[in-house]
Short mmCIF file of C-alpha atoms in Angstrom, two decimals:
data_model
loop_
_atom_site.label_atom_id
_atom_site.label_comp_id
_atom_site.label_asym_id
_atom_site.label_seq_id
_atom_site.Cartn_x
_atom_site.Cartn_y
_atom_site.Cartn_z
CA GLU A 66 0.06 0.23 -0.26
CA ASP A 67 1.20 3.79 -0.78
CA GLN A 68 1.72 5.61 2.08
CA VAL A 69 3.50 8.79 3.47
CA THR A 70 5.05 8.50 7.52
CA GLN A 71 5.82 11.92 8.76
CA SER A 72 7.52 12.48 11.58
CA PRO A 73 7.81 14.04 14.46
CA GLU A 74 4.50 14.96 14.98
CA ALA A 75 5.19 18.59 16.30
CA LEU A 76 8.67 19.85 16.96
CA ARG A 77 9.85 22.75 19.08
CA LEU A 78 13.50 24.53 18.70
CA GLN A 79 14.77 27.02 20.43
CA GLU A 80 15.91 29.64 18.22
CA GLY A 81 19.16 28.72 16.33
CA GLU A 82 19.00 24.77 17.17
CA SER A 83 19.09 22.53 13.91
CA SER A 84 16.68 19.29 13.42
CA SER A 85 16.00 17.06 10.98
CA LEU A 86 12.15 16.32 9.64
CA ASN A 87 11.50 12.81 8.77
CA CYS A 88 9.32 11.26 5.70
CA SER A 89 9.40 7.67 5.64
CA TYR A 90 7.90 6.67 2.13
CA THR A 91 6.21 3.41 0.50
CA VAL A 92 5.28 3.78 -3.19
CA SER A 93 5.41 1.69 -6.60
CA GLY A 94 6.90 3.70 -8.22
CA LEU A 95 8.68 7.04 -7.04
CA ARG A 96 7.97 10.13 -9.79
CA GLY A 97 9.26 12.53 -7.44
CA LEU A 98 9.87 13.88 -3.77
CA PHE A 99 7.99 16.91 -2.61
CA TRP A 100 8.43 19.41 0.23
CA TYR A 101 5.76 22.27 1.22
CA ARG A 102 5.60 24.00 3.53
CA GLN A 103 2.28 25.60 5.15
CA ASP A 104 1.55 28.37 7.53
CA PRO A 105 -2.29 28.34 9.82
CA GLY A 106 -4.86 29.02 7.38
CA LYS A 107 -3.19 29.04 3.91
CA GLY A 108 -2.09 26.42 1.26
CA PRO A 109 0.18 24.49 1.10
CA GLU A 110 3.88 26.81 -0.83
CA PHE A 111 6.06 24.68 -2.77
CA LEU A 112 9.83 24.38 -1.33
CA PHE A 113 11.83 21.24 -3.02
CA THR A 114 11.57 18.91 -5.52
CA LEU A 115 13.81 15.58 -5.52
CA TYR A 116 13.99 12.85 -7.59
CA SER A 117 16.07 10.32 -7.03
CA ALA A 118 17.97 9.21 -4.05
CA GLY A 119 21.10 11.57 -3.49
CA GLU A 120 19.68 14.22 -4.41
CA GLU A 121 19.93 17.14 -2.27
CA LYS A 122 18.06 20.49 -2.72
CA GLU A 123 19.27 23.76 -0.53
CA LYS A 124 17.17 26.78 0.26
CA GLU A 125 18.23 29.43 2.71
CA ARG A 126 18.26 27.09 6.14
CA LEU A 127 16.35 24.46 4.74
CA LYS A 128 18.31 21.09 2.75
CA ALA A 129 16.23 18.38 1.27
CA THR A 130 18.16 15.24 1.22
CA LEU A 131 16.64 12.00 -0.29
CA THR A 132 16.88 8.58 -0.50
CA LYS A 133 15.29 5.49 -1.86
CA LYS A 134 13.07 4.79 1.30
CA GLU A 135 12.74 8.30 2.84
CA SER A 136 13.53 12.00 3.01
CA PHE A 137 14.98 14.28 5.36
CA LEU A 138 14.24 18.21 5.72
CA HIS A 139 17.25 19.78 7.51
CA ILE A 140 16.81 23.00 8.94
CA THR A 141 20.33 24.82 10.55
CA ALA A 142 20.24 27.26 12.76
CA PRO A 143 15.90 28.25 12.32
CA LYS A 144 14.12 31.29 13.24
CA PRO A 145 10.68 32.08 14.59
CA GLU A 146 10.22 32.80 10.72
CA ASP A 147 10.09 29.00 9.94
CA SER A 148 7.86 27.95 11.94
CA ALA A 149 4.78 26.43 10.33
CA THR A 150 3.76 22.73 9.15
CA TYR A 151 6.20 21.36 6.88
CA LEU A 152 4.07 18.80 4.67
CA CYS A 153 5.82 15.95 2.36
CA ALA A 154 4.19 14.64 -0.45
CA VAL A 155 4.93 11.54 -2.97
CA GLN A 156 3.98 11.49 -6.25
CA ALA A 157 3.93 7.85 -7.51
CA PHE A 158 3.88 6.79 -11.17
CA GLY A 159 0.33 6.64 -11.63
CA ASN A 160 0.69 9.85 -11.37
CA GLN A 161 -1.40 10.49 -7.55
CA PHE A 162 0.40 12.43 -5.09
CA TYR A 163 0.25 10.68 -1.83
CA PHE A 164 0.72 13.12 1.25
CA GLY A 165 1.87 12.98 5.05
CA THR A 166 0.80 14.49 7.70
CA GLY A 167 3.08 17.04 8.52
CA THR A 168 5.52 18.18 10.98
CA SER A 169 4.87 21.15 13.07
CA LEU A 170 7.34 23.11 13.56
CA THR A 171 7.72 25.73 16.54
CA VAL A 172 10.30 27.90 16.53
CA ILE A 173 11.51 29.84 20.13
CA PRO A 174 13.19 33.19 20.18
CA GLY B 292 6.20 31.68 -10.99
CA ALA B 293 2.84 29.71 -10.95
CA VAL B 294 0.26 31.09 -9.01
CA VAL B 295 -3.48 30.10 -7.81
CA SER B 296 -5.91 32.06 -6.93
CA GLN B 297 -8.95 30.63 -4.77
CA HIS B 298 -11.84 32.64 -3.30
CA PRO B 299 -13.15 33.31 -1.29
CA SER B 300 -10.65 32.81 1.32
CA TRP B 301 -13.25 31.74 3.89
CA VAL B 302 -17.52 31.90 4.00
CA ILE B 303 -20.17 31.33 6.65
CA CYS B 304 -23.40 29.56 5.42
CA LYS B 305 -26.30 28.27 6.93
CA SER B 306 -26.95 24.44 7.29
CA GLY B 307 -29.15 23.38 3.74
CA THR B 308 -27.52 26.13 1.84
CA SER B 309 -25.32 26.05 -1.45
CA VAL B 310 -21.40 27.37 -1.39
CA LYS B 311 -19.39 27.55 -4.32
CA ILE B 312 -15.91 28.07 -4.13
CA GLU B 313 -13.55 29.43 -7.15
CA CYS B 314 -10.24 28.38 -8.19
CA ARG B 315 -8.14 29.64 -10.97
CA SER B 316 -5.11 30.08 -12.73
CA LEU B 317 -4.04 33.16 -13.07
CA ASP B 318 -0.62 33.10 -15.48
CA PHE B 319 -0.93 29.49 -16.73
CA GLN B 320 -2.87 27.06 -18.28
CA ALA B 321 -4.67 24.16 -16.54
CA THR B 322 -6.31 21.31 -18.14
CA THR B 323 -6.08 19.72 -14.74
CA MET B 324 -6.60 20.69 -11.48
CA PHE B 325 -6.93 18.77 -7.72
CA TRP B 326 -9.74 19.49 -5.18
CA TYR B 327 -8.09 18.48 -1.60
CA ARG B 328 -9.97 18.64 1.63
CA GLN B 329 -8.11 19.33 5.40
CA PHE B 330 -9.18 18.55 8.23
CA PRO B 331 -7.14 20.61 11.98
CA LYS B 332 -3.95 19.00 12.05
CA GLN B 333 -4.66 15.78 8.99
CA SER B 334 -3.04 15.74 5.59
CA LEU B 335 -4.26 16.66 2.55
CA MET B 336 -7.28 14.39 1.30
CA LEU B 337 -7.72 14.54 -2.79
CA MET B 338 -11.51 14.79 -3.17
CA ALA B 339 -11.14 15.64 -6.91
CA THR B 340 -9.57 16.15 -10.18
CA SER B 341 -10.72 18.25 -12.35
CA ASN B 342 -10.88 17.81 -15.56
CA GLU B 343 -11.04 21.39 -18.37
CA GLY B 344 -14.47 20.09 -20.25
CA SER B 345 -15.26 16.76 -18.85
CA LYS B 346 -16.57 15.51 -15.78
CA ALA B 347 -14.57 15.11 -12.91
CA THR B 348 -12.26 11.74 -11.40
CA TYR B 349 -13.93 11.75 -7.75
CA GLU B 350 -12.13 9.59 -5.22
CA GLN B 351 -13.49 7.07 -3.45
CA GLY B 352 -16.68 7.68 -0.64
CA VAL B 353 -16.61 11.81 -1.77
CA GLU B 354 -19.73 12.36 -3.08
CA LYS B 355 -20.25 13.52 -6.27
CA ASP B 356 -23.79 14.93 -5.94
CA LYS B 357 -22.85 16.35 -2.92
CA PHE B 358 -19.26 17.89 -4.28
CA LEU B 359 -20.36 19.51 -7.62
CA ILE B 360 -16.88 20.70 -9.99
CA ASN B 361 -16.69 22.46 -12.78
CA HIS B 362 -14.48 23.21 -14.72
CA ALA B 363 -15.26 25.44 -17.60
CA SER B 364 -12.38 27.06 -18.95
CA LEU B 365 -8.79 26.37 -18.80
CA THR B 366 -7.89 28.72 -16.29
CA LEU B 367 -10.94 28.23 -13.68
CA SER B 368 -12.66 25.03 -11.78
CA THR B 369 -15.24 25.36 -9.35
CA LEU B 370 -16.40 22.89 -5.94
CA THR B 371 -20.31 23.80 -5.19
CA VAL B 372 -20.78 22.20 -1.58
CA THR B 373 -24.26 21.44 -1.90
CA SER B 374 -26.67 21.82 0.58
CA ALA B 375 -23.86 22.22 3.19
CA HIS B 376 -24.32 20.71 6.68
CA PRO B 377 -22.19 21.01 9.28
CA GLU B 378 -19.92 18.15 9.09
CA ASP B 379 -19.20 19.64 5.14
CA SER B 380 -16.73 22.06 7.20
CA SER B 381 -13.65 21.56 6.27
CA PHE B 382 -10.61 23.48 4.77
CA TYR B 383 -10.98 23.34 0.78
CA ILE B 384 -8.10 24.13 -0.99
CA CYS B 385 -7.34 23.56 -4.61
CA SER B 386 -4.20 23.46 -6.48
CA ALA B 387 -2.65 22.57 -10.30
CA ARG B 388 0.87 22.03 -12.41
CA ASP B 389 1.43 24.65 -14.50
CA GLN B 390 3.12 21.58 -17.20
CA ARG B 391 5.54 24.64 -18.88
CA LEU B 392 7.50 25.05 -15.63
CA PRO B 393 10.58 22.45 -15.68
CA GLY B 394 9.33 21.09 -12.32
CA ALA B 395 6.07 20.24 -14.41
CA ASN B 396 4.66 17.87 -11.20
CA VAL B 397 4.99 20.38 -8.85
CA LEU B 398 1.72 21.61 -7.52
CA THR B 399 0.90 25.03 -6.84
CA PHE B 400 -2.19 25.62 -3.86
CA GLY B 401 -4.37 27.85 -3.90
CA ALA B 402 -4.55 29.74 -0.07
CA GLY B 403 -7.90 28.30 0.82
CA SER B 404 -11.26 28.28 1.91
CA ARG B 405 -12.25 27.83 5.23
CA LEU B 406 -16.06 27.06 4.98
CA THR B 407 -18.00 27.02 8.44
CA VAL B 408 -21.24 25.40 8.42
CA LEU B 409 -24.14 26.55 10.97
#
């Protein structure tokens, strides 16, 4: 069964305290893995796409990595404005998108 | 980049009335748009795929007569929640793909519509 699991469900960090969010997936053929940021009451905002194991993408304090079974979103020296829910989505070969339940990140000043 | 506009951003209605939500691709054409529903602290649940000029494809368990989808043009899809009841209260989000972009698989989302049925 195709599914996406994100952990932890919630994460509280002190400003400057680096950490990682996990997205584990099982799909019958991976076309792409996507990371989105969602602020309360807003639609998801695209961050990264990863297509193959070993690929990495970076944007400011965020870096996404991909293996054959999971993806990590590394947050380096986070700031309060990084507080949001981070969603992971996987697109299978059948073009379906499967979303995880997200990790709610809170960065405390 | 691709922009998807959703309207209204929030709506309150009485039980039994119908509510229409619009989703527009502002700077690109979208033959396919997607409608999602999101409950608090839960993931996005795909409700249906909206196809321009043809019938929408509904996911299992989604009532097509309850959630009417119309995709009359290449830039507009509408979701109508008919005879709304309190259990229909939720956050509805649409998305589309800009096929012109290098990462054509990327879904661009609207800002969402918060529906509250009294």
